[in-house]
Coordinates of C-alpha atoms in Angstrom, one line a residue:
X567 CA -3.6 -25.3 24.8
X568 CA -3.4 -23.1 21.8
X569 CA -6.3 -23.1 19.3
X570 CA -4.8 -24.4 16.1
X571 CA -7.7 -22.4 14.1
X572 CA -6.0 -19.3 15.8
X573 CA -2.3 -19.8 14.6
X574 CA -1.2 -17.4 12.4
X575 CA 2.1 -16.8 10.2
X576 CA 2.8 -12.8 9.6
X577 CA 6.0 -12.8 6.2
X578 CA 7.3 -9.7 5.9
X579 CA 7.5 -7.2 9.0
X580 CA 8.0 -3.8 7.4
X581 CA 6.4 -0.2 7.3
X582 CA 2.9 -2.2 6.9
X583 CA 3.4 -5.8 7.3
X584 CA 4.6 -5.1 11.4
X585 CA 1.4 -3.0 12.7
X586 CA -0.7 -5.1 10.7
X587 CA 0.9 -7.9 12.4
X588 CA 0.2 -7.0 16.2
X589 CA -3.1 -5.8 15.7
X590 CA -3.7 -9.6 14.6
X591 CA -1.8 -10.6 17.7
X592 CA -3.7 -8.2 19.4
X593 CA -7.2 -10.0 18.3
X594 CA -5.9 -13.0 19.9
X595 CA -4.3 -14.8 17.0
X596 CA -1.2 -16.7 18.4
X597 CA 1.4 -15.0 15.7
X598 CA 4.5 -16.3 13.8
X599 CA 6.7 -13.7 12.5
X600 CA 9.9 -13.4 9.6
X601 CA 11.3 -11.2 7.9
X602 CA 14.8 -11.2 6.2
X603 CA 15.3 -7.9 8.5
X604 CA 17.3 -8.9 11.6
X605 CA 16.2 -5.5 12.9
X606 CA 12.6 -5.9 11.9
X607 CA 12.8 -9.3 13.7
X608 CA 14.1 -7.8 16.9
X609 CA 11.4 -5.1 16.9
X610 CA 8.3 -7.6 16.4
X611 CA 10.6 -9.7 19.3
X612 CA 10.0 -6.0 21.4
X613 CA 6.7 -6.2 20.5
X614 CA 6.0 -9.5 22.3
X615 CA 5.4 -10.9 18.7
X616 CA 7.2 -14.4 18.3
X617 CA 9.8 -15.0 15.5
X618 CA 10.7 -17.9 13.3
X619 CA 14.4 -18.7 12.2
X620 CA 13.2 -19.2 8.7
X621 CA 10.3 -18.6 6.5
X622 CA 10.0 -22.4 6.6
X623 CA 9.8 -22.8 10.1
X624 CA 7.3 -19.4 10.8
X625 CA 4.5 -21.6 8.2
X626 CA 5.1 -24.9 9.3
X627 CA 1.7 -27.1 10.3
X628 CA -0.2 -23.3 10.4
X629 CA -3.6 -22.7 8.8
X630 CA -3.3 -19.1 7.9
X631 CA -0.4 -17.4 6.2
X632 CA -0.1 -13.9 5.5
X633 CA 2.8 -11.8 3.6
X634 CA 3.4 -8.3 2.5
X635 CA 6.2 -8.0 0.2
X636 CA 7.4 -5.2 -1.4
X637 CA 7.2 -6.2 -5.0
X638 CA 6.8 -8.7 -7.8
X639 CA 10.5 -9.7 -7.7
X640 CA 10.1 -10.5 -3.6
X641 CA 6.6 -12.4 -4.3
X642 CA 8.1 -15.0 -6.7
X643 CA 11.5 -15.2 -4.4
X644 CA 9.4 -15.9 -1.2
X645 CA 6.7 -17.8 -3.0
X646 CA 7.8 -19.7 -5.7
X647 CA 10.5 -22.4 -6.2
X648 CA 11.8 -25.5 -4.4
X649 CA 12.3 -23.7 -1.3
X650 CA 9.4 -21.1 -1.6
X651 CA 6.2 -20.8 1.1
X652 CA 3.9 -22.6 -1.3
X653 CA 5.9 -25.4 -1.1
X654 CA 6.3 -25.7 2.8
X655 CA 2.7 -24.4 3.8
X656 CA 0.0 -27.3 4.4
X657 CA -2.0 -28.5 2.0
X658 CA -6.2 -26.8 2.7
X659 CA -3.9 -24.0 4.4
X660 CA -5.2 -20.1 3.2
X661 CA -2.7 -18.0 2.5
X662 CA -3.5 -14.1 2.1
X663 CA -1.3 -12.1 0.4
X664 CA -1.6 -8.2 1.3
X665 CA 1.2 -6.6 -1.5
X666 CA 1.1 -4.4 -4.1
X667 CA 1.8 -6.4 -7.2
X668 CA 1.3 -7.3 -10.9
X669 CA -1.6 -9.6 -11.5
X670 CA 0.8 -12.0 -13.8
X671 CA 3.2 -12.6 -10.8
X672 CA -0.3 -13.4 -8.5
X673 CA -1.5 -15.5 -11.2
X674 CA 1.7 -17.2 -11.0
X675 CA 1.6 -17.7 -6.9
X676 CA -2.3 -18.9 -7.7
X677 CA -1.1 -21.6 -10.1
X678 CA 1.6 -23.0 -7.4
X679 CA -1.2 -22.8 -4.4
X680 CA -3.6 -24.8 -6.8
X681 CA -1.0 -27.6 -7.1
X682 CA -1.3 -27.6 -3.3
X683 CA -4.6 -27.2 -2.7
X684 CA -3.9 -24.1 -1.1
X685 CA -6.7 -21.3 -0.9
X686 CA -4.8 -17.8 -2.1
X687 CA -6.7 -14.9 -1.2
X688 CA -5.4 -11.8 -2.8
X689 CA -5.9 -9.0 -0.7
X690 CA -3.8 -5.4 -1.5
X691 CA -4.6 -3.1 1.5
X692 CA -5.5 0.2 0.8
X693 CA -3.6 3.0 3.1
X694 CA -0.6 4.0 4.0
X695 CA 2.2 3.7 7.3
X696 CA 0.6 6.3 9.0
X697 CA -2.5 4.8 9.4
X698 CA -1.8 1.0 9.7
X699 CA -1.7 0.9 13.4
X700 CA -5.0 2.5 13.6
X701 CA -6.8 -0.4 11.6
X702 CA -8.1 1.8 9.5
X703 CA -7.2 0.5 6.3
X704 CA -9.5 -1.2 3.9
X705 CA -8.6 -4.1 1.9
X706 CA -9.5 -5.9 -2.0
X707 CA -10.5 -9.6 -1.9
X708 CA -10.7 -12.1 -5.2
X709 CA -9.9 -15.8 -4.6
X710 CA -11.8 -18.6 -3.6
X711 CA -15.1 -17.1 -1.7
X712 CA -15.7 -19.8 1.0
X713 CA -11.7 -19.3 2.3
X714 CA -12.8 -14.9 2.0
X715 CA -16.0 -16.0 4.0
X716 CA -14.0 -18.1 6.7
X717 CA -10.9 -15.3 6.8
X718 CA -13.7 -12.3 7.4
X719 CA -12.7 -12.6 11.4
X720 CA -9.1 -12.1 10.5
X721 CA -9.1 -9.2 8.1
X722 CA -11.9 -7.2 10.3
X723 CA -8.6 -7.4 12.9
X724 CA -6.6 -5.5 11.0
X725 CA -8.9 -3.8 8.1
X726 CA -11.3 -1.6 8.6
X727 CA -14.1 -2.7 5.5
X728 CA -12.9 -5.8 3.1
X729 CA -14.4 -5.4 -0.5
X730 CA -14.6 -9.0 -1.9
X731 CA -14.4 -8.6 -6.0
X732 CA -14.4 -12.2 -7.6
X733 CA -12.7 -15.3 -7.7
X734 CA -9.2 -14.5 -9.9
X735 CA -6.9 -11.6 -10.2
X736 CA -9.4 -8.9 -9.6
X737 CA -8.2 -7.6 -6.3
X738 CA -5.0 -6.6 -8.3
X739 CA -6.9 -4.7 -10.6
X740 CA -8.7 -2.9 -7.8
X741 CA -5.5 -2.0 -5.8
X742 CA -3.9 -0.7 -9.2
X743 CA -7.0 1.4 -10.3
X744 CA -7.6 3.2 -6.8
X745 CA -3.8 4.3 -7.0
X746 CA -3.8 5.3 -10.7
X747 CA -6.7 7.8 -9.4
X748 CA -3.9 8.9 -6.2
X749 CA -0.9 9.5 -8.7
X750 CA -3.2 11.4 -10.9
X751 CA -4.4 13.6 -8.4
X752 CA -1.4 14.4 -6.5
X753 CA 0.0 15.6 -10.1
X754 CA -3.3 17.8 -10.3
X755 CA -3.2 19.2 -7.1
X756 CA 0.3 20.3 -8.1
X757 CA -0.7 22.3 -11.1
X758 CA -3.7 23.5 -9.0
X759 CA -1.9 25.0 -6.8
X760 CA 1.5 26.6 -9.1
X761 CA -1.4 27.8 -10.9
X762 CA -3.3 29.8 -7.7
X763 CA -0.1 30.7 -6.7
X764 CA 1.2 32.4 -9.9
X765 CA -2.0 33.9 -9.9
X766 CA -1.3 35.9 -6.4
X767 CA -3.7 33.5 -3.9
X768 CA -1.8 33.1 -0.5
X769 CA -0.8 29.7 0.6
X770 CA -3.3 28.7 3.1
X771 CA -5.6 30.4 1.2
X772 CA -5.7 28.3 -1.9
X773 CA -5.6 25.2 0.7
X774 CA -8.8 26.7 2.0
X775 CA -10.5 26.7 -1.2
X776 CA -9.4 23.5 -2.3
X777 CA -11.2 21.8 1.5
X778 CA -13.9 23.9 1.0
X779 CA -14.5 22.9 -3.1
X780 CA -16.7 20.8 -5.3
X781 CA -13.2 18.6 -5.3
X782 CA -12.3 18.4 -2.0
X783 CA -12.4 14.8 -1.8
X784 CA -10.6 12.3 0.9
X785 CA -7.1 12.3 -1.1
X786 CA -7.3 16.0 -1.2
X787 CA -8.2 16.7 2.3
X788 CA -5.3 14.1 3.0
X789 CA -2.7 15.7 1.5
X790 CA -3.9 19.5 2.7
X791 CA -3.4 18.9 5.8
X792 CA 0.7 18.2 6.0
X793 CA 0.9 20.9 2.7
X794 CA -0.2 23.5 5.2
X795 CA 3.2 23.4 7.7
X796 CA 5.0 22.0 3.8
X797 CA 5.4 18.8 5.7
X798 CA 6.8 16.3 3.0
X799 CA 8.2 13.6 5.2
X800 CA 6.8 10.6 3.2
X801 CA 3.9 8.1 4.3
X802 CA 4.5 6.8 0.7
X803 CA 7.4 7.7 -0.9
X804 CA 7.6 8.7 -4.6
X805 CA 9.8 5.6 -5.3
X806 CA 7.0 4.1 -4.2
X807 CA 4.5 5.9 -6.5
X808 CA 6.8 5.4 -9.5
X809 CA 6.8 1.2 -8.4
X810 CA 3.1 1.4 -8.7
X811 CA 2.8 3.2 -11.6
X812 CA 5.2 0.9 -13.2
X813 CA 2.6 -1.9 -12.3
X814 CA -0.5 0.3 -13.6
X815 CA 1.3 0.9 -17.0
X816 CA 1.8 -2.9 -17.4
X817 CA -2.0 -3.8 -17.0
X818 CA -2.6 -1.1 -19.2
X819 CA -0.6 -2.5 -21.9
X820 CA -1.7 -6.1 -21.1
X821 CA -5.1 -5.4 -21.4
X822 CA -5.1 -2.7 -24.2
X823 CA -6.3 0.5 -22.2
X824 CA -4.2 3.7 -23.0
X825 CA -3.5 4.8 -19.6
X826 CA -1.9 8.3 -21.1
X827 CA -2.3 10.3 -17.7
X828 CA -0.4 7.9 -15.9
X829 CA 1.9 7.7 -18.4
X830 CA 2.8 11.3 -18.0
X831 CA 2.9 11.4 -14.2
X832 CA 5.0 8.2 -14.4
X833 CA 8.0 10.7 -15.9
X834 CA 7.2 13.0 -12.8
X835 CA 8.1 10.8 -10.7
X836 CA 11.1 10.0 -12.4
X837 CA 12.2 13.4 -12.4
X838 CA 11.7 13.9 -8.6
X839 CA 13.8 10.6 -7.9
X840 CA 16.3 11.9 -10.5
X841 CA 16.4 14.9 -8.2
X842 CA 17.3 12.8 -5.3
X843 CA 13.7 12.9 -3.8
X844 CA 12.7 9.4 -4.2
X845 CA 12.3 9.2 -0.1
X846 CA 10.0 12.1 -0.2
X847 CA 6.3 11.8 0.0
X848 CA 4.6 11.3 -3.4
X849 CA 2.9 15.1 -3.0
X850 CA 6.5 16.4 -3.6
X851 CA 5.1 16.8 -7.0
X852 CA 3.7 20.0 -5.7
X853 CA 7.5 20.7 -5.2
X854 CA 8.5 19.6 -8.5
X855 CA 5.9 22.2 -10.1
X856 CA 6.9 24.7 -8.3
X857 CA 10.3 24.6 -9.3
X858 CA 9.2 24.2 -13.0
X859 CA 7.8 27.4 -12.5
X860 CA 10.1 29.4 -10.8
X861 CA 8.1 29.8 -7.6
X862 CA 10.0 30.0 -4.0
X863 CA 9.2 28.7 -1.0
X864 CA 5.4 30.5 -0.1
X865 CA 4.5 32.2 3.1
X866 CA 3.1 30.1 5.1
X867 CA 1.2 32.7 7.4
X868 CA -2.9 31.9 8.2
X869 CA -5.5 31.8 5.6
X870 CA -7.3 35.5 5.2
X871 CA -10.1 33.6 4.2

């Protein structure tokens, strides 16, 4: 007989919601999937990964829920309303919400899973696609502390560390912050390396000095590695970027903190998608520099380094 305790529903099946969602199954949780994707149902189906006919049906009686939308609009449309999760999940159930989203629409979802008694956990994971399967992402908590306590099991499944911030929105706040600092530095490492390049460094050179530099951090070392074959096949796209910095500008403004930088990378990205490169990764914005200043495709070669 199946452990209740163990029953798990997995909304939203996409780039990160579907690895996520078999590495819970691989854990041993007995795993519910939807998603409005017919395809994406018929790949977690391939997967050995059961599938629910509606949203409804995958939360029905289960203790745990877990979603990752892609936005605000897709949180309050699977949430909210008279036919809306919060409304068909049972009451004490925990539901933990993985997305990217504005802390108003969270707050909003919080207020419904009060009514309900329902313990929301809001926990935006921190990687991208390429890494999911791995379990190597890490994840912000804020929500009710004895449902993160209980929950640790699950998220050490499918996270690699959980951070656990406070007891309201603050998890959205993390999320938008940590990728404020990614958009920011993939719009420095753009001008960084025009800049080298105008000045006559060799491709792989400049990549060399930049790994080998007082600001070599993670992101840069990241995004070195595919720059050095010019490999912009996105693991987040700059539609993406421009969705999140969309999100960081309106916490800036709702909280009064002039977020200027972001501001001005926010129009990058807009230019890039204007270009038709809204699918690319969000480092095309070494791309977009280049083009600003009337650089060519580099050598690639090896570093002389």
């Amino acid at each position: 007989m199946t452990d209740t305790s163990k029953q798990i529903a997995f909304i939203g099946i996409g780039k990160m919601g579907l690895p996520m969602s078999l590495l819970v199954a691989k854990a041993g949780y007995d795993v519910t999937a939807f998603d409005q994707s017919a395809a994406r149902l018929s790949e977690a189906r391939e997967h050995g990964i059961a599938v629910a006919g509606s949203p409804t049906d995958a939360v029905n009686s289960r203790p745990v829920v877990i979603t990752s939308l892609p936005d605000d609009a897709a949180l309050r449309a699977v949430m909210l309303g008279p036919t809306g999760l919060i409304g068909a999940m049972a009451p004490k159930a925990v539901l933990i919400e993985t997305s990217t989203v504005s802390a108003e629409a969270s707050a909003e979802v919080d207020a419904a899973a009060q009514a309900r008694g329902i313990a929301y956990l809001r926990a935006p994971v921190s990687g991208n696609a390429s890494i999911v399967h791995t379990g190597a992402l890490s994840c912000f908590v804020s929500g009710p502390k004895d449902a993160f306590e209980s929950a640790k099991p699950l998220f050490a499944s499918f996270t690699r560390a959980q951070t656990y911030l406070g007891p309201s929105e603050e998890a959205r706040y993390a999320k938008l912050a940590v990728n404020l600092m990614i958009a920011v530095s993939a719009a420095m490492m753009a001008e960084s390396l025009a800049l080298a390049r105008k000045g006559g460094i060799g491709w792989q050179d400049i990549l060399k000095v930049l790994d080998e530099s007082a600001v070599a951090s993670p992101m840069v070392k990241y995004k070195t590695a595919p720059l050095r074959t010019r490999d912009f096949v996105s693991s987040f796209s700059c539609k993406q970027m421009a969705k999140d910095l969309d999100l960081i500008l309106g916490a800036g403004h709702a909280v009064g903190v002039p977020l200027q930088l972001a501001a001005q990378v926010r129009e990058t990205y807009g230019a890039l998608i204007a270009q038709g490169a809204g699918e690319t990764d969000f480092i095309a914005t070494v791309k977009h520099l280049e083009r600003l200043s009337g650089l060519d495709e580099p050598k690639l070669g090896e570093p002389k380094l």
